[in-house]
């Protein structure tokens, strides 16, 4: 009964390819997020969606495009992958302000 | 902008001993929430403990407790009776009080905790 599930867990791809990471939550939360964890383990927010509406869009290259078909799903599509995109990408969801986030298990993306 | 600082990149503790991880933060808000997350080698992010800024009482969860000093903007995590399973990266995080997803969880750079048998 996974609360926040991401697929795939691992993704190895060549430079220039386009790839997608899917995220689904069954917690009934209104808000979902994408975070990037770099090689030094630093976690930085990329996007947040509240009830399918984009709320936060940090300084992320426009090769990254989030899509939220409904409030339980938030997918991340990446065009023209670059070596520097290699990282772990976490999806998360949250209920009302003041609560912590529930994270997915992460997707390790390796661009070769 | 809010920032979270963890000044100890690495810490180690003997099994069954107590260790304290430090965290300071910077904010102009008066109402906010603070968290400690644990990330074991499995990379799953696990919420350890949560503190509401308007509460003076320090949060505790079993062997985990915090020392929250609002005036000093300090939020340290104490792990008592350390166990081998406590070995992980620990992240301190801050979240402002706003609705609708416009707030974000801001993380420190993490402290890697090693537990020695």
Short mmCIF file of C-alpha atoms in Angstrom, two decimals:
data_model
loop_
_atom_site.label_atom_id
_atom_site.label_comp_id
_atom_site.label_asym_id
_atom_site.label_seq_id
_atom_site.Cartn_x
_atom_site.Cartn_y
_atom_site.Cartn_z
CA UNK A 1 0.00 0.00 0.00
CA UNK A 2 2.55 2.55 -1.14
CA UNK A 3 1.58 6.13 -0.26
CA UNK A 4 3.71 7.91 -2.90
CA UNK A 5 4.96 5.75 -5.72
CA UNK A 6 7.44 6.72 -8.41
CA UNK A 7 8.38 4.84 -11.52
CA UNK A 8 10.90 3.93 -12.61
CA UNK A 9 13.29 3.58 -9.66
CA UNK A 10 16.30 3.61 -11.96
CA UNK A 11 16.71 5.20 -15.36
CA UNK A 12 19.85 5.05 -17.47
CA UNK A 13 19.72 6.92 -20.77
CA UNK A 14 21.88 8.63 -23.34
CA UNK A 15 22.41 12.33 -23.75
CA UNK A 16 19.83 13.95 -25.95
CA UNK A 17 17.05 11.51 -25.14
CA UNK A 18 13.66 12.44 -23.72
CA UNK A 19 12.40 10.63 -20.63
CA UNK A 20 9.51 10.74 -18.17
CA UNK A 21 9.16 9.90 -14.49
CA UNK A 22 5.72 9.15 -13.12
CA UNK A 23 4.41 9.80 -9.64
CA UNK A 24 1.17 8.85 -7.96
CA UNK A 25 -0.08 9.38 -4.42
CA UNK A 26 -3.02 7.69 -2.72
CA UNK A 27 -3.08 9.88 0.37
CA UNK A 28 -5.68 12.36 -0.84
CA UNK A 29 -3.18 15.23 -0.58
CA UNK A 30 -3.82 18.37 -2.59
CA UNK A 31 -0.20 19.37 -3.13
CA UNK A 32 2.57 17.50 -4.92
CA UNK A 33 6.22 18.36 -5.49
CA UNK A 34 9.31 17.43 -7.43
CA UNK A 35 12.68 17.69 -5.73
CA UNK A 36 16.14 17.07 -7.14
CA UNK A 37 18.90 15.56 -4.99
CA UNK A 38 22.35 16.15 -6.43
CA UNK A 39 25.51 14.11 -6.00
CA UNK A 40 26.30 15.93 -2.75
CA UNK A 41 22.87 14.92 -1.40
CA UNK A 42 21.50 18.46 -1.49
CA UNK A 43 17.70 18.52 -1.95
CA UNK A 44 16.22 21.39 -3.92
CA UNK A 45 12.64 21.96 -4.94
CA UNK A 46 11.85 22.09 -8.63
CA UNK A 47 8.07 22.35 -8.85
CA UNK A 48 4.93 22.25 -6.75
CA UNK A 49 1.37 21.71 -7.85
CA UNK A 50 -1.74 22.36 -5.81
CA UNK A 51 -4.86 20.62 -7.09
CA UNK A 52 -3.41 20.41 -10.62
CA UNK A 53 -2.29 24.05 -10.66
CA UNK A 54 1.41 24.95 -10.93
CA UNK A 55 2.36 26.97 -7.87
CA UNK A 56 6.14 26.85 -7.62
CA UNK A 57 8.47 26.79 -10.58
CA UNK A 58 12.01 27.26 -9.38
CA UNK A 59 14.81 28.22 -11.78
CA UNK A 60 14.66 24.97 -13.66
CA UNK A 61 15.60 24.69 -17.37
CA UNK A 62 12.52 24.61 -19.57
CA UNK A 63 13.62 21.17 -20.74
CA UNK A 64 11.87 20.02 -17.57
CA UNK A 65 8.10 20.02 -17.85
CA UNK A 66 5.80 18.81 -15.08
CA UNK A 67 2.32 17.59 -15.87
CA UNK A 68 -0.50 16.99 -13.41
CA UNK A 69 -3.50 15.26 -15.02
CA UNK A 70 -5.27 15.11 -11.64
CA UNK A 71 -4.35 15.89 -8.06
CA UNK A 72 -3.16 12.33 -7.41
CA UNK A 73 -0.59 12.34 -10.23
CA UNK A 74 2.40 14.49 -11.04
CA UNK A 75 4.70 13.43 -13.84
CA UNK A 76 8.03 14.92 -14.87
CA UNK A 77 9.11 14.99 -18.49
CA UNK A 78 12.67 15.87 -19.41
CA UNK A 79 13.69 16.75 -22.95
CA UNK A 80 17.17 16.64 -24.45
CA UNK A 81 18.80 15.08 -21.42
CA UNK A 82 22.22 16.38 -20.41
CA UNK A 83 24.97 14.85 -18.27
CA UNK A 84 24.22 17.39 -15.54
CA UNK A 85 20.68 16.08 -15.20
CA UNK A 86 22.04 12.96 -13.52
CA UNK A 87 20.59 12.97 -10.01
CA UNK A 88 17.94 11.42 -7.81
CA UNK A 89 14.50 12.91 -8.39
CA UNK A 90 11.96 12.72 -5.59
CA UNK A 91 8.25 13.15 -5.82
CA UNK A 92 6.45 14.18 -2.64
CA UNK A 93 2.99 15.12 -1.47
CA UNK A 94 1.60 17.07 1.45
CA UNK A 95 -1.67 17.88 3.10
CA UNK A 96 -2.31 21.20 4.78
CA UNK A 97 0.48 23.59 5.59
CA UNK A 98 2.48 22.63 8.64
CA UNK A 99 2.79 18.99 7.83
CA UNK A 100 5.84 17.30 6.51
CA UNK A 101 5.99 15.86 3.08
CA UNK A 102 5.56 12.19 2.23
CA UNK A 103 8.23 11.24 -0.25
CA UNK A 104 8.37 8.63 -2.94
CA UNK A 105 11.37 6.32 -3.03
CA UNK A 106 13.14 8.40 -5.65
CA UNK A 107 14.26 7.85 -9.24
CA UNK A 108 17.97 7.65 -9.87
CA UNK A 109 18.54 9.13 -13.30
CA UNK A 110 21.90 8.50 -14.96
CA UNK A 111 22.67 10.22 -18.23
CA UNK A 112 25.59 8.73 -20.17
CA UNK B 1 14.79 33.76 1.65
CA UNK B 2 14.78 31.07 4.29
CA UNK B 3 17.97 29.11 4.75
CA UNK B 4 18.81 26.04 6.82
CA UNK B 5 22.36 25.34 7.96
CA UNK B 6 23.73 22.05 9.23
CA UNK B 7 27.31 22.71 10.28
CA UNK B 8 28.33 19.08 10.82
CA UNK B 9 28.80 17.25 7.51
CA UNK B 10 29.59 14.02 9.40
CA UNK B 11 29.13 12.69 12.91
CA UNK B 12 29.80 9.36 14.55
CA UNK B 13 28.49 7.74 17.71
CA UNK B 14 28.99 4.49 19.55
CA UNK B 15 26.07 2.13 19.72
CA UNK B 16 23.88 2.82 22.80
CA UNK B 17 25.36 6.29 23.23
CA UNK B 18 23.69 9.67 22.65
CA UNK B 19 24.44 12.05 19.79
CA UNK B 20 23.19 15.54 18.96
CA UNK B 21 22.95 16.90 15.43
CA UNK B 22 22.91 20.68 15.00
CA UNK B 23 20.70 22.84 12.81
CA UNK B 24 20.21 26.57 12.54
CA UNK B 25 17.84 28.42 10.27
CA UNK B 26 17.16 31.93 9.12
CA UNK B 27 13.67 33.32 8.62
CA UNK B 28 11.70 36.50 9.12
CA UNK B 29 8.48 34.55 9.66
CA UNK B 30 7.04 34.13 13.12
CA UNK B 31 5.03 31.01 12.41
CA UNK B 32 6.62 27.98 10.76
CA UNK B 33 7.42 24.31 11.16
CA UNK B 34 10.68 22.45 11.49
CA UNK B 35 11.45 18.86 10.66
CA UNK B 36 14.16 16.26 10.79
CA UNK B 37 14.25 13.70 8.01
CA UNK B 38 16.34 10.54 7.87
CA UNK B 39 17.68 9.12 4.62
CA UNK B 40 19.23 5.64 5.01
CA UNK B 41 21.21 4.02 2.19
CA UNK B 42 17.90 2.84 0.70
CA UNK B 43 17.46 6.60 -0.13
CA UNK B 44 13.91 6.67 1.22
CA UNK B 45 13.16 9.98 2.98
CA UNK B 46 11.67 9.25 6.39
CA UNK B 47 10.14 11.89 8.65
CA UNK B 48 11.69 11.58 12.10
CA UNK B 49 10.20 14.44 14.05
CA UNK B 50 8.23 17.66 13.62
CA UNK B 51 8.16 20.89 15.68
CA UNK B 52 5.65 23.72 15.50
CA UNK B 53 7.32 27.09 16.10
CA UNK B 54 4.44 28.39 18.21
CA UNK B 55 4.90 25.55 20.71
CA UNK B 56 7.54 26.03 23.36
CA UNK B 57 7.55 22.37 24.32
CA UNK B 58 10.20 20.35 22.55
CA UNK B 59 8.92 17.48 20.40
CA UNK B 60 9.88 13.90 21.22
CA UNK B 61 9.41 10.65 19.35
CA UNK B 62 10.67 7.65 21.28
CA UNK B 63 14.52 7.91 21.25
CA UNK B 64 14.45 11.11 19.19
CA UNK B 65 14.00 14.54 20.71
CA UNK B 66 14.70 18.10 19.70
CA UNK B 67 16.03 21.18 21.42
CA UNK B 68 14.14 24.06 19.83
CA UNK B 69 15.45 27.52 20.65
CA UNK B 70 13.26 29.96 18.70
CA UNK B 71 15.13 33.14 19.62
CA UNK B 72 18.42 31.59 18.61
CA UNK B 73 16.83 29.95 15.54
CA UNK B 74 18.30 26.65 16.54
CA UNK B 75 16.77 23.20 16.16
CA UNK B 76 19.01 20.31 17.20
CA UNK B 77 18.16 16.61 17.14
CA UNK B 78 19.16 14.30 19.95
CA UNK B 79 19.27 10.57 19.38
CA UNK B 80 19.42 8.53 22.56
CA UNK B 81 20.51 4.90 22.85
CA UNK B 82 21.83 4.96 19.28
CA UNK B 83 21.24 1.85 17.23
CA UNK B 84 22.96 0.55 14.12
CA UNK B 85 19.78 1.25 12.17
CA UNK B 86 20.10 4.95 12.97
CA UNK B 87 23.02 5.24 10.57
CA UNK B 88 21.84 7.54 7.79
CA UNK B 89 21.92 11.05 6.39
CA UNK B 90 19.87 13.40 8.54
CA UNK B 91 18.32 16.49 7.04
CA UNK B 92 16.93 19.44 8.92
CA UNK B 93 14.09 21.20 7.10
CA UNK B 94 11.97 24.32 7.43
CA UNK B 95 8.49 25.05 6.15
CA UNK B 96 6.67 28.36 6.33
CA UNK B 97 3.01 28.51 7.22
CA UNK B 98 1.14 29.24 4.04
CA UNK B 99 -1.66 27.54 2.21
CA UNK B 100 -2.02 26.24 -1.28
CA UNK B 101 1.43 24.85 -1.97
CA UNK B 102 3.14 28.23 -2.20
CA UNK B 103 5.41 27.35 0.69
CA UNK B 104 8.20 24.87 0.22
CA UNK B 105 10.23 22.57 2.40
CA UNK B 106 13.74 23.99 2.57
CA UNK B 107 16.47 21.53 3.48
CA UNK B 108 19.88 21.81 5.05
CA UNK B 109 22.80 20.04 3.40
CA UNK B 110 22.58 17.07 5.72
CA UNK B 111 24.67 15.34 8.35
CA UNK B 112 25.93 11.84 7.74
CA UNK B 113 25.64 9.82 10.94
CA UNK B 114 27.75 6.71 11.45
CA UNK B 115 26.94 4.33 14.32
CA UNK B 116 29.86 2.24 15.49
CA UNK B 117 29.24 -1.17 17.08
#
